[in-house]
Coordinates of C-alpha atoms in Angstrom, one line a residue:
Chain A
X1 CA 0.0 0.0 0.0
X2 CA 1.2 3.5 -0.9
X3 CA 1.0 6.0 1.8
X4 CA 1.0 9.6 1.5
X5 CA 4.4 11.4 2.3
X6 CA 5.3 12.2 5.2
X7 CA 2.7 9.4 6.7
X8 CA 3.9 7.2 10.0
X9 CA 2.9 3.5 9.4
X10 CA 2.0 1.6 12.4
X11 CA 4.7 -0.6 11.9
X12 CA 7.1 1.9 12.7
X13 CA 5.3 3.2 15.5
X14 CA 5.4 -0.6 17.0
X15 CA 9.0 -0.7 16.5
X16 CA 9.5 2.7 17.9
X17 CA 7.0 2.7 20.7
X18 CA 8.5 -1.4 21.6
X19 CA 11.9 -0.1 21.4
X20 CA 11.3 2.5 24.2
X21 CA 9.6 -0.1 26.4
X22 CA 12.8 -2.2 25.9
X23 CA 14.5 0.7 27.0
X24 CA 12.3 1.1 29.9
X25 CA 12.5 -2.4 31.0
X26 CA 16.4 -2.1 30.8
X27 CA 16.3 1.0 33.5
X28 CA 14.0 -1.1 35.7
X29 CA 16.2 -4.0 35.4
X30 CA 19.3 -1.8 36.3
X31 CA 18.2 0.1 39.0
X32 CA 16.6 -3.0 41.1
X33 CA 19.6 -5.1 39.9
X34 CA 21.4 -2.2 41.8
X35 CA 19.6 -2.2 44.9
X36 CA 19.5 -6.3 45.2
X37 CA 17.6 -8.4 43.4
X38 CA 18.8 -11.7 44.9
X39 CA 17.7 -13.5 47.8
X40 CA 19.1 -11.9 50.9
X41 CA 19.4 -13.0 54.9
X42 CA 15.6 -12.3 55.4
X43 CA 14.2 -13.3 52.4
X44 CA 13.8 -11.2 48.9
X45 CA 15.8 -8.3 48.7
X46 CA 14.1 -5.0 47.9
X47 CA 14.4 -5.3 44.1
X48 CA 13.2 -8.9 43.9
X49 CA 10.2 -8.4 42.6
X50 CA 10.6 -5.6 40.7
X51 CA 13.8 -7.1 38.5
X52 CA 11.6 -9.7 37.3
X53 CA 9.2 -7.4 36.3
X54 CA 11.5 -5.1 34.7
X55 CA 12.6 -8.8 32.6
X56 CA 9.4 -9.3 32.0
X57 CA 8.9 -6.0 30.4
X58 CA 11.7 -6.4 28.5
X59 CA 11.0 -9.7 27.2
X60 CA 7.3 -9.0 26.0
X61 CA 9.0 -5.8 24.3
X62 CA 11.3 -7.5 22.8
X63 CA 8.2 -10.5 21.1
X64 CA 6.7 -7.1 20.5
X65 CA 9.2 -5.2 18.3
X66 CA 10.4 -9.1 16.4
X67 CA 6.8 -9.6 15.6
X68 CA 6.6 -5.9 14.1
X69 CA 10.1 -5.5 11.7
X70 CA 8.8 -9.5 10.4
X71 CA 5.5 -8.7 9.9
X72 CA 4.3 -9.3 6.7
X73 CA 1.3 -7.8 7.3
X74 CA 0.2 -4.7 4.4
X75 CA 1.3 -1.3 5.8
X76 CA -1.6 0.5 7.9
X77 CA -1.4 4.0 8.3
X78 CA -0.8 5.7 11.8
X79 CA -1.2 9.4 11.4
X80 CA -1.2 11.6 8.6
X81 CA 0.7 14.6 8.6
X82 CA -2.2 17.1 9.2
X83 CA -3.2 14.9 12.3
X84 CA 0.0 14.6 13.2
X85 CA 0.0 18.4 13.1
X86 CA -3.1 19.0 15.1
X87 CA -2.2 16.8 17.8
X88 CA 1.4 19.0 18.0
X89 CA -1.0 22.0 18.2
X90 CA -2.2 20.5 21.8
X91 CA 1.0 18.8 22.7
X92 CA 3.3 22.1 22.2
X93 CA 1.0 24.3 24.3
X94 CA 0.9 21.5 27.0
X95 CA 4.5 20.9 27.7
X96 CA 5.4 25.0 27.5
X97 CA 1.7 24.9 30.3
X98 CA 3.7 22.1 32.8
X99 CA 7.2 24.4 32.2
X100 CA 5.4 27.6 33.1
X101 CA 3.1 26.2 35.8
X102 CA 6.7 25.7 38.5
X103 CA 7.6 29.5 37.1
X104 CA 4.4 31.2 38.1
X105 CA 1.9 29.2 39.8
X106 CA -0.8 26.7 38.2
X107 CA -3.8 29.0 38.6
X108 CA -2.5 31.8 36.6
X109 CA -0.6 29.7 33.7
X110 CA -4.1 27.9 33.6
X111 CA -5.9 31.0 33.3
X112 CA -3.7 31.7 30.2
X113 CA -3.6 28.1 28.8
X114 CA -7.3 28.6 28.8
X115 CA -7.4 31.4 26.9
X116 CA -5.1 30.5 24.3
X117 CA -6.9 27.2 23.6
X118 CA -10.0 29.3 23.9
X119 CA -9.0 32.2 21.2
X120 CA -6.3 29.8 19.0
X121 CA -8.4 26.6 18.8
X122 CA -12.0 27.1 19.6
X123 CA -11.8 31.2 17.8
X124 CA -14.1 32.4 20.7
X125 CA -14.3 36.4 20.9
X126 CA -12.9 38.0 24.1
X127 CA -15.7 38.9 25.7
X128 CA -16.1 35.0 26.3
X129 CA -12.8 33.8 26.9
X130 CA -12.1 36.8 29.4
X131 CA -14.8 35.6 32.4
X132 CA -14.3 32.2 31.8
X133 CA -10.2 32.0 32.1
X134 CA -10.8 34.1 35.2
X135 CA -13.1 32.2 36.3
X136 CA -12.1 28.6 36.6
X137 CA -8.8 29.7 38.1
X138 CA -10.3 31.6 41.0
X139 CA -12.7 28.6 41.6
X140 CA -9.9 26.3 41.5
X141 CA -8.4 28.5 43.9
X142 CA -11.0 28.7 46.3
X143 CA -11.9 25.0 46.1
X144 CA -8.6 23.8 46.5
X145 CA -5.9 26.4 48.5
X146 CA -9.2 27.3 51.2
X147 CA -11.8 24.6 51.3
X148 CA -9.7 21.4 50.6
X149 CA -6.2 23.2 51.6
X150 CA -4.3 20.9 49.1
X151 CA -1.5 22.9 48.1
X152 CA -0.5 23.6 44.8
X153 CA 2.2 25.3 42.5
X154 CA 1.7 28.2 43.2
X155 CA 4.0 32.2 42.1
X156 CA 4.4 35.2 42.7
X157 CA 0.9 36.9 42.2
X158 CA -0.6 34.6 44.9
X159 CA 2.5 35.4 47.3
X160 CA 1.4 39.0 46.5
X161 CA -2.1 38.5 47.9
X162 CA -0.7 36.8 51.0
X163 CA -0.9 32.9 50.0
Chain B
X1 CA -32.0 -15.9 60.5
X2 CA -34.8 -13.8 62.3
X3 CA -32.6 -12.3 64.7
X4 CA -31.1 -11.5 61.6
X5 CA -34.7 -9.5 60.1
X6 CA -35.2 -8.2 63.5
X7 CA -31.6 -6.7 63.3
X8 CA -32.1 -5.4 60.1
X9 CA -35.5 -3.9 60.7
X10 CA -34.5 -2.4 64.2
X11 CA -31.7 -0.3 61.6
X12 CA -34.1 0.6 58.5
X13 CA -35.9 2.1 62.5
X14 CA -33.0 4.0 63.1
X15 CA -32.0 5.2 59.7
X16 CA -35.0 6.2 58.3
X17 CA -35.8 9.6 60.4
X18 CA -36.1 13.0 58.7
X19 CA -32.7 14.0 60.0
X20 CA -31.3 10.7 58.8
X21 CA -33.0 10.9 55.6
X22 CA -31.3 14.5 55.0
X23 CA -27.7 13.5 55.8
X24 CA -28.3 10.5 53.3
X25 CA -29.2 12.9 51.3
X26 CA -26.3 15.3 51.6
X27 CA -23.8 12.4 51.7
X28 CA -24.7 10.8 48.6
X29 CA -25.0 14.7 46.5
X30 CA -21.3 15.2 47.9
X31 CA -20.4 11.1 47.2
X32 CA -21.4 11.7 43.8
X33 CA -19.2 15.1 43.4
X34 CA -16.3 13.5 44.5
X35 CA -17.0 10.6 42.1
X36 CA -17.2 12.8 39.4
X37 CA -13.8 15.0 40.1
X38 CA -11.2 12.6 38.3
X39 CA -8.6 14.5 41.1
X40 CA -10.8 13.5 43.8
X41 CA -11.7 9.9 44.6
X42 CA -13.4 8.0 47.1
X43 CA -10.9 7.7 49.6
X44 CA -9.5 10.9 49.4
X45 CA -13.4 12.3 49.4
X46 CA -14.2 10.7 52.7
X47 CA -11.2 11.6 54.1
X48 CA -11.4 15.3 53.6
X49 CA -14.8 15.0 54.6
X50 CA -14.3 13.1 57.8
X51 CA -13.8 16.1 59.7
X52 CA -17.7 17.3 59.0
X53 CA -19.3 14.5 60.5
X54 CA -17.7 15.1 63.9
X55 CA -20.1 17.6 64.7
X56 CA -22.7 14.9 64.7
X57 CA -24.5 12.0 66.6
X58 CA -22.3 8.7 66.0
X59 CA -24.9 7.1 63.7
X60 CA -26.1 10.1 61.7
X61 CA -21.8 10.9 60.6
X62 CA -21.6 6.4 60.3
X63 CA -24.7 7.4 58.1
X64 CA -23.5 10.1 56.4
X65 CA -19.9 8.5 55.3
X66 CA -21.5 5.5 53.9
X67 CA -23.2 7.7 51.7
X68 CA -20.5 9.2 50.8
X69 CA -18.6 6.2 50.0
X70 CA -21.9 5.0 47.7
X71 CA -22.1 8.3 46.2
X72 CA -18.8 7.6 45.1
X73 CA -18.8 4.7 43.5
X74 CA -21.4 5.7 41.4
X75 CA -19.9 9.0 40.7
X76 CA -17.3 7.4 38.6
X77 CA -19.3 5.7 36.1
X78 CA -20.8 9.3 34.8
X79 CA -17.7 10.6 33.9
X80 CA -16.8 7.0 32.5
X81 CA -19.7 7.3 30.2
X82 CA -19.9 10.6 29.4
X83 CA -16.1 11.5 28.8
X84 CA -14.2 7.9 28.8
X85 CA -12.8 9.1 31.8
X86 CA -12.9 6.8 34.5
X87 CA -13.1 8.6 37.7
X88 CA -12.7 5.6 40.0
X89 CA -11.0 2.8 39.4
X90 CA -13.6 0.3 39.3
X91 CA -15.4 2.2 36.3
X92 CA -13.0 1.8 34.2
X93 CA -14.6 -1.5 32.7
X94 CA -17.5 0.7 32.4
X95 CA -15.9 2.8 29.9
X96 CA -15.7 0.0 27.5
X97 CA -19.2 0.1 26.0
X98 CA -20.7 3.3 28.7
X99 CA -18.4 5.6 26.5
X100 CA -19.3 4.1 23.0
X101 CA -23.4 4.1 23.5
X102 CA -22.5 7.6 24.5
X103 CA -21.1 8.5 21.2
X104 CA -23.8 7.0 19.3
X105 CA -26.6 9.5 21.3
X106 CA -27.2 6.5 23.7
X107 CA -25.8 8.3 27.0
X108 CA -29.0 8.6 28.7
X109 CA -29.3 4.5 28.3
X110 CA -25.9 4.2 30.1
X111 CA -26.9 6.3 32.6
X112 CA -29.8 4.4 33.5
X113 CA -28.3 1.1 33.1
X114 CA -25.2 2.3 35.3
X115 CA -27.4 3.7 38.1
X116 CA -30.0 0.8 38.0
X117 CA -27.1 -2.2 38.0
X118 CA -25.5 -0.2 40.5
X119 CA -28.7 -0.4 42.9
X120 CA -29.4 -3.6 42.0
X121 CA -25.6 -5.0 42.5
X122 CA -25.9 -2.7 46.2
X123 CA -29.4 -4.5 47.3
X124 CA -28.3 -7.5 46.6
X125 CA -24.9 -7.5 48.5
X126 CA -26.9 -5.8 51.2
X127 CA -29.0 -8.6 52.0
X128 CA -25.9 -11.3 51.4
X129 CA -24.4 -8.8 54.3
X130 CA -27.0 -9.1 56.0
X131 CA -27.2 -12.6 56.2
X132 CA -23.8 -14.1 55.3
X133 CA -21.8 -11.9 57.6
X134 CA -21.1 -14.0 60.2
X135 CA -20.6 -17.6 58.1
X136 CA -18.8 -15.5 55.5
X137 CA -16.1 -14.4 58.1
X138 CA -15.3 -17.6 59.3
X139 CA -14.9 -18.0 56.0
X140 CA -12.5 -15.5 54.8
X141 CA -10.3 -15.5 57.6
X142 CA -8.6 -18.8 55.9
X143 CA -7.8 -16.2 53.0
X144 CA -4.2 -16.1 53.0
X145 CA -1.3 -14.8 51.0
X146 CA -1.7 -18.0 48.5
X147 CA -5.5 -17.2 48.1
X148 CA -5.2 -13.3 47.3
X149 CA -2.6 -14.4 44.7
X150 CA -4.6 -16.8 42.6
X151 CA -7.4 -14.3 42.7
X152 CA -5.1 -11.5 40.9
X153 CA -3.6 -13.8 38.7
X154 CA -7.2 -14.9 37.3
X155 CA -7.7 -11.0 36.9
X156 CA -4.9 -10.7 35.3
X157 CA -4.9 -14.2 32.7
X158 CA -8.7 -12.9 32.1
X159 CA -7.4 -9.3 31.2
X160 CA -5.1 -10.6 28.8
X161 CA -7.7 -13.0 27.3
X162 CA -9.9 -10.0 27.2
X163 CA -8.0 -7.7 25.0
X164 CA -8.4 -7.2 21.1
X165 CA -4.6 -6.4 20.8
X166 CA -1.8 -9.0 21.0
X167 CA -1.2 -11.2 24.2
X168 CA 2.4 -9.7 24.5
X169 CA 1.6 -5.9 24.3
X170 CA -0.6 -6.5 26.9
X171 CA 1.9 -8.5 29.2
X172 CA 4.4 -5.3 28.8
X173 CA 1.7 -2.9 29.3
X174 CA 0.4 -4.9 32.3
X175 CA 4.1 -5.3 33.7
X176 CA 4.8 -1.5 32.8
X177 CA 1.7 -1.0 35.5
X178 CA 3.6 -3.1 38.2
X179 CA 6.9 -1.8 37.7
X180 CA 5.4 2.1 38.0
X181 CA 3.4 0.9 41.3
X182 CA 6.9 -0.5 42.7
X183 CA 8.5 2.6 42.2
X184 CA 9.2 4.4 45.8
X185 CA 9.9 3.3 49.1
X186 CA 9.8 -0.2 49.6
X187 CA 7.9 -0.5 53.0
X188 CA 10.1 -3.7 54.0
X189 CA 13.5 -2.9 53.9
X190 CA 13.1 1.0 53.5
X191 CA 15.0 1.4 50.3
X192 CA 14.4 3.4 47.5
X193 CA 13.0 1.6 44.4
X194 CA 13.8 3.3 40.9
X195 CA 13.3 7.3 42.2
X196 CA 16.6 8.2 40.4
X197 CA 16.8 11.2 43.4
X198 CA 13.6 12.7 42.0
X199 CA 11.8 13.2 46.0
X200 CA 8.5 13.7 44.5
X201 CA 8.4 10.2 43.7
X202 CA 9.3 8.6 46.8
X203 CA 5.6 8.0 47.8
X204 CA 5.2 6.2 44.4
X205 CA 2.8 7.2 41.2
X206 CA -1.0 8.3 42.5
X207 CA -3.1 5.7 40.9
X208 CA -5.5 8.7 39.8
X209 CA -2.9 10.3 38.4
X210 CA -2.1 7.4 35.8
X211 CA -5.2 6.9 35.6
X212 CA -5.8 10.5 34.0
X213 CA -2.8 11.2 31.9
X214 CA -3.4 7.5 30.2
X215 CA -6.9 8.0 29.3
X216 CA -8.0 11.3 29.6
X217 CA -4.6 12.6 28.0
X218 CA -4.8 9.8 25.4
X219 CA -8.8 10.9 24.9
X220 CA -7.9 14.5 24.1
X221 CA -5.2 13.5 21.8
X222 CA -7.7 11.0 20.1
X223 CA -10.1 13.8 19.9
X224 CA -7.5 16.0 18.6
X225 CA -6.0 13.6 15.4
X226 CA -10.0 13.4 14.3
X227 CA -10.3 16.7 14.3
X228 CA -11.3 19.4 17.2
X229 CA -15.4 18.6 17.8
X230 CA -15.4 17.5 21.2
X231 CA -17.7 14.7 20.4
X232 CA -20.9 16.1 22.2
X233 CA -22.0 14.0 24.8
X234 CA -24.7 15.5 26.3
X235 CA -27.1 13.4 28.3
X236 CA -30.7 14.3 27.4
X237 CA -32.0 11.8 30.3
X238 CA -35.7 12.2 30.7
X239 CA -38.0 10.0 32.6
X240 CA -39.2 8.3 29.0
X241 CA -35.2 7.2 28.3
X242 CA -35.2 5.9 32.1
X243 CA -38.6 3.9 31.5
X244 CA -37.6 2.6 28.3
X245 CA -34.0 1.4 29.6
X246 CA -36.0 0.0 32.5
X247 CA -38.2 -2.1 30.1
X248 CA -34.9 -3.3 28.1
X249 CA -33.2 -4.2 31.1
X250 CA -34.8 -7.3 32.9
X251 CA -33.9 -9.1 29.5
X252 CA -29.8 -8.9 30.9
X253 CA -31.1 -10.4 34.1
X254 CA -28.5 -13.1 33.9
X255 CA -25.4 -10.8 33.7
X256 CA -26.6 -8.5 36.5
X257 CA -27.2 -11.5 39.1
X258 CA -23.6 -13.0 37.4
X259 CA -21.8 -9.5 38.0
X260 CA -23.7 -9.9 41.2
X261 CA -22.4 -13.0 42.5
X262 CA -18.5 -12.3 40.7
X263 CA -18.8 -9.1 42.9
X264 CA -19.7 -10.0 46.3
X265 CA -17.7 -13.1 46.1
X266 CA -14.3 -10.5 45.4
X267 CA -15.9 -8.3 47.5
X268 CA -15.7 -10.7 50.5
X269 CA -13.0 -12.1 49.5
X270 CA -11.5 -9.2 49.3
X271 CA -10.3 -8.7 45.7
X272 CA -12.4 -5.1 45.6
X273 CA -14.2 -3.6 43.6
X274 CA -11.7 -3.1 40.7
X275 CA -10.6 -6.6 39.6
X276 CA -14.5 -7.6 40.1
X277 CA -15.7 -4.9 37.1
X278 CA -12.9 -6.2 35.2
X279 CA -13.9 -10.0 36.0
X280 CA -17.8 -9.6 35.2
X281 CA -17.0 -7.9 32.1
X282 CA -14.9 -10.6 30.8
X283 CA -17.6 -13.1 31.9
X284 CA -20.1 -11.4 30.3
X285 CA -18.6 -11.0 26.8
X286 CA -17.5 -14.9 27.3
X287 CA -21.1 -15.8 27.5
X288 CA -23.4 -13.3 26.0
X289 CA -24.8 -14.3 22.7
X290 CA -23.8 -10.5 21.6
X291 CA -19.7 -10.8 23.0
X292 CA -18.4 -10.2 19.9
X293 CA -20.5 -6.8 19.3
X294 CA -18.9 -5.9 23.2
X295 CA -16.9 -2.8 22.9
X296 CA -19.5 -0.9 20.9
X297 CA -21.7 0.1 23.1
X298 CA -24.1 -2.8 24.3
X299 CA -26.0 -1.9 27.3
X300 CA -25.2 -5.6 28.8
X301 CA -21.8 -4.3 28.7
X302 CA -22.5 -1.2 31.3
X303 CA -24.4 -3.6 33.6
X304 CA -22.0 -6.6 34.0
X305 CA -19.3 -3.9 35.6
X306 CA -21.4 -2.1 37.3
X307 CA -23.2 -4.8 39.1
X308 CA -20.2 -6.1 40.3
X309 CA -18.6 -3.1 41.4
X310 CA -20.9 -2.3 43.2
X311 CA -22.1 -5.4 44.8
X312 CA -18.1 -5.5 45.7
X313 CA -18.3 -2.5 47.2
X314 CA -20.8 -2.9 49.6
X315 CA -19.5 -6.5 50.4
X316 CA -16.0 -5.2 50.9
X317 CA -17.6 -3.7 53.9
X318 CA -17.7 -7.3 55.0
X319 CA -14.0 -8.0 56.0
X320 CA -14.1 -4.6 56.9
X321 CA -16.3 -4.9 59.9
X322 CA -16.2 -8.6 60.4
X323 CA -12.1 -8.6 60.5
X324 CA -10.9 -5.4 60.2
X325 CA -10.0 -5.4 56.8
X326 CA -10.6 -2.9 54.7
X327 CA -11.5 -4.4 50.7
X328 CA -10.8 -1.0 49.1
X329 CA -8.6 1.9 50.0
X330 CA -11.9 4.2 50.7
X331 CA -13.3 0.8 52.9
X332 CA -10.0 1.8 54.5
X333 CA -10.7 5.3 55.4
X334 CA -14.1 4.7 56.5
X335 CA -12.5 2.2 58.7
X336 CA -10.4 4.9 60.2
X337 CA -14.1 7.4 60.3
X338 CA -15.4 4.3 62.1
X339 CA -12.7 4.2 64.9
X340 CA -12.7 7.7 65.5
X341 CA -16.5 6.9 66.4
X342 CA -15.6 4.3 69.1
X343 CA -16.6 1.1 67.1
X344 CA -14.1 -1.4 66.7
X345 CA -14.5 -2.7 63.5
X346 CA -13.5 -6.8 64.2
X347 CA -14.6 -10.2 65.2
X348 CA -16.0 -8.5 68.0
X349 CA -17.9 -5.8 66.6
X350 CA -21.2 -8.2 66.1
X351 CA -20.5 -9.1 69.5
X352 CA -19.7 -5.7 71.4
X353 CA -23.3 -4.2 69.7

């Protein structure tokens, strides 16, 4: 089958994706192989369990990613380039939203990660976006910091108003 | 057996005054709220509501927290259906075909089927509580390490004979699961399992928190690749959807007393309330004469894990009172609402009342 260019088969996303679960078994493996994984005095040492896991991991990865570079199955498409690109569109924004949220506080990088998704994505006018990124913030506020007093990230504007 | 009635009677006596009524009332609304907030679940719910009930008579705040606790394990099948967001747990079987009816304009159906299993699979467990309690315990205190391990192992043989994908990529995603919950302390020898001198993680992954980022991150991005509308699902439910679900239902009588039976029997023993969804769900697409259409919204789909969740739920309270174990992490902090109240949960608490 002839994909478009530019197109990710699913096939290469299994290799890929069982790749990086054989590298993730390999770091669970390592680290509980580093804190013991034998049998100790007392019994099973604290990375017992876990190593085994960790070879389990690695092992089905491994079945995983053989099965996908022999497959003889017809190509299947994964994502098309504009998906791909509309999925970055939300992906971009997210990972600059977690960056942002340790440098000024989650309630007001949410109140601007609202509005952005609100004006670039959804093309609401102002006059709708303003009350409702303000809005959901202070709520959040109030429901978490004073009525369930979970704390969280919080910057400088709050430490200006005393929290 | 009519010491038993008596017992039961003398209770529906004490529970059923106006003021009673109302903290049922305001137990289950905030139950339900909790259920619904992904962040928030049961456990935590009755937790950070614990401290409202101590302005109250012992049996009105016992009252009270149980409602909470019910209010909560319902609350987690809306989201479940509505948003394939599973806000406890247990519902996330329910998301398998709740979700889909909701995207073909069938969200009112799931609703009602979710709410009606979930009475049914509590009434039933109540009465087996009722009854059962004291042979039960004898019985489940032979439980032991061996027992609790073939249980999980079924779960997990019957989630990997469950799945449409390959056996292996559901090994590696199952072991991916355990190898995230070992992460953190280990509570035996106190040393640090896989943190890599990150100190947030020393308590371990939240399971809410995995919970979210794998399906309500993975929903958005689904939502996202097939272009931005936010499939609307709306529930329109109306008292004609409820009576016309009602009349459907009785037809799926066999899965709801199967869910039932898989519940309260890993409710007892105690599995909880999450491996029992899972179980009945599988059971239910083994035997149904519709399993292969599973997965695409079939209302027998939303009432096999709901039954059983729930009918594990309320039998989790079981141990709980009978031995002292907890079934579920919430069971665990209504234990701890319980002892702040002066009962001691226990063989001896049938015997100290």
């Amino acid at each position: 089958m002839n994909l478009e260019r530019g197109t990710v088969s699913t096939r290469t996303m299994e290799i890929a994706v069982a790749l990086l679960i054989m590298g993730l078994g390999a770091v669970v493996m390592y680290d509980n192989w580093r804190i013991g994984a034998r049998w100790g005095e007392y019994g099973p040492q604290a990375g017992y369990f876990p190593f085994y896991i960790g070879v389990m991991i690695f092992a089905a990865s491994t079945i995983v990613f053989l099965q996908a570079v022999f497959s003889r199955k017809p190509r299947q498409p994964f994502a098309e380039p504009a998906q791909l690109k509309s999925i970055m569109s939300l992906v971009v924004p997210t990972i600059i939203y977690i960056g942002v949220v340790y440098a000024i506080g989650i309630y007001i990088a949410s109140a601007i990660y609202l509005a952005y998704f609100m004006r670039v994505l959804g093309r609401y006018p102002w006059r709708t976006i303003a009350p409702i990124a303000i809005c959901v913030p202070a709520v959040l506020f109030m429901l978490f910091e004073i009525w369930f007093l979970v704390p969280l990230p919080k910057g400088p504007v709050e430490d200006f108003f005393g929290y | 057996m009519i010491e038993a009635v008596d017992a039961l009677f003398h209770g529906f006596n004490v529970a059923l005054t106006w003021q009673n009524m109302l903290f049922m009332l305001v137990g289950i609304v905030l139950g339900v709220l909790i259920g619904v907030l992904p962040g928030l679940g049961g456990a935590n719910g009755v937790a950070i509501l614990l401290p409202l009930t101590f302005s109250m008579s012992p049996t009105s705040a016992i009252i009270m927290l149980s409602c909470i606790y019910w209010g909560a394990l319902f609350g987690g099948a809306i989201t479940s259906v509505l948003f394939n967001i599973p806000g406890e747990p247990w519902s996330v079987a329910t998301t398998f075909d709740g979700y889909p009816m909701a995207q073909k304009g069938q969200a009112g159906e799931a609703l009602t089927a979710a709410f009606t299993s979930s009475f049914f699979g509590t009434l039933i467990a109540v009465i087996v509580l009722t009854f059962l309690a004291p042979l039960v315990a004898a019985f489940a205190l032979k439980f032991g390490p061996a027992e609790f391990f073939a249980v999980q192992l079924l779960t997990f043989c019957s989630f990997v004979g469950m799945s449409r994908e390959g056996p292996f990529k559901v090994i590696a995603s199952m072991m991916i699961g355990f190898a995230l919950a070992a992460v953190g302390l280990d509570t035996v020898t106190g040393q640090l399992r896989m943190t890599f001198g990150i100190n947030e993680i020393i308590r371990g992954f939240d399971f809410l928190v995995a919970v979210i980022g794998l399906f309500g991150i993975g929903e958005i991005l689904l939502t996202m690749e097939e272009g931005f509308t936010l499939k609307g699902t709306s529930a329109k439910i109306n008292p004609r959807v409820v009576l016309q679900t009602w009349a459907k239902l009785p037809k799926y009588w066999v899965t709801a007393v199967r869910g039932t039976l898989v519940g309260c029997w890993m409710g007892i023993t105690p599995g909880g309330a999450t491996p029992a969804s899972f179980m009945s769900y599988g059971l239910a697409k083994r035997f149904s004469k519709d399993g292969a259409k599973f997965g695409t919204g079939q209302l027998e789909g939303v009432v096999a894990p709901e039954t059983a969740a729930h009918a594990a739920g309320t039998s989790a309270l079981l141990p709980m009172l009978t031995l002292g174990i907890p079934g579920s992490p919430t069971a665990a902090v209504l234990l701890g609402g319980l002892l702040i109240w002066g009962l001691q949960p226990g063989p001896l608490l049938s015997s100290s009342c």
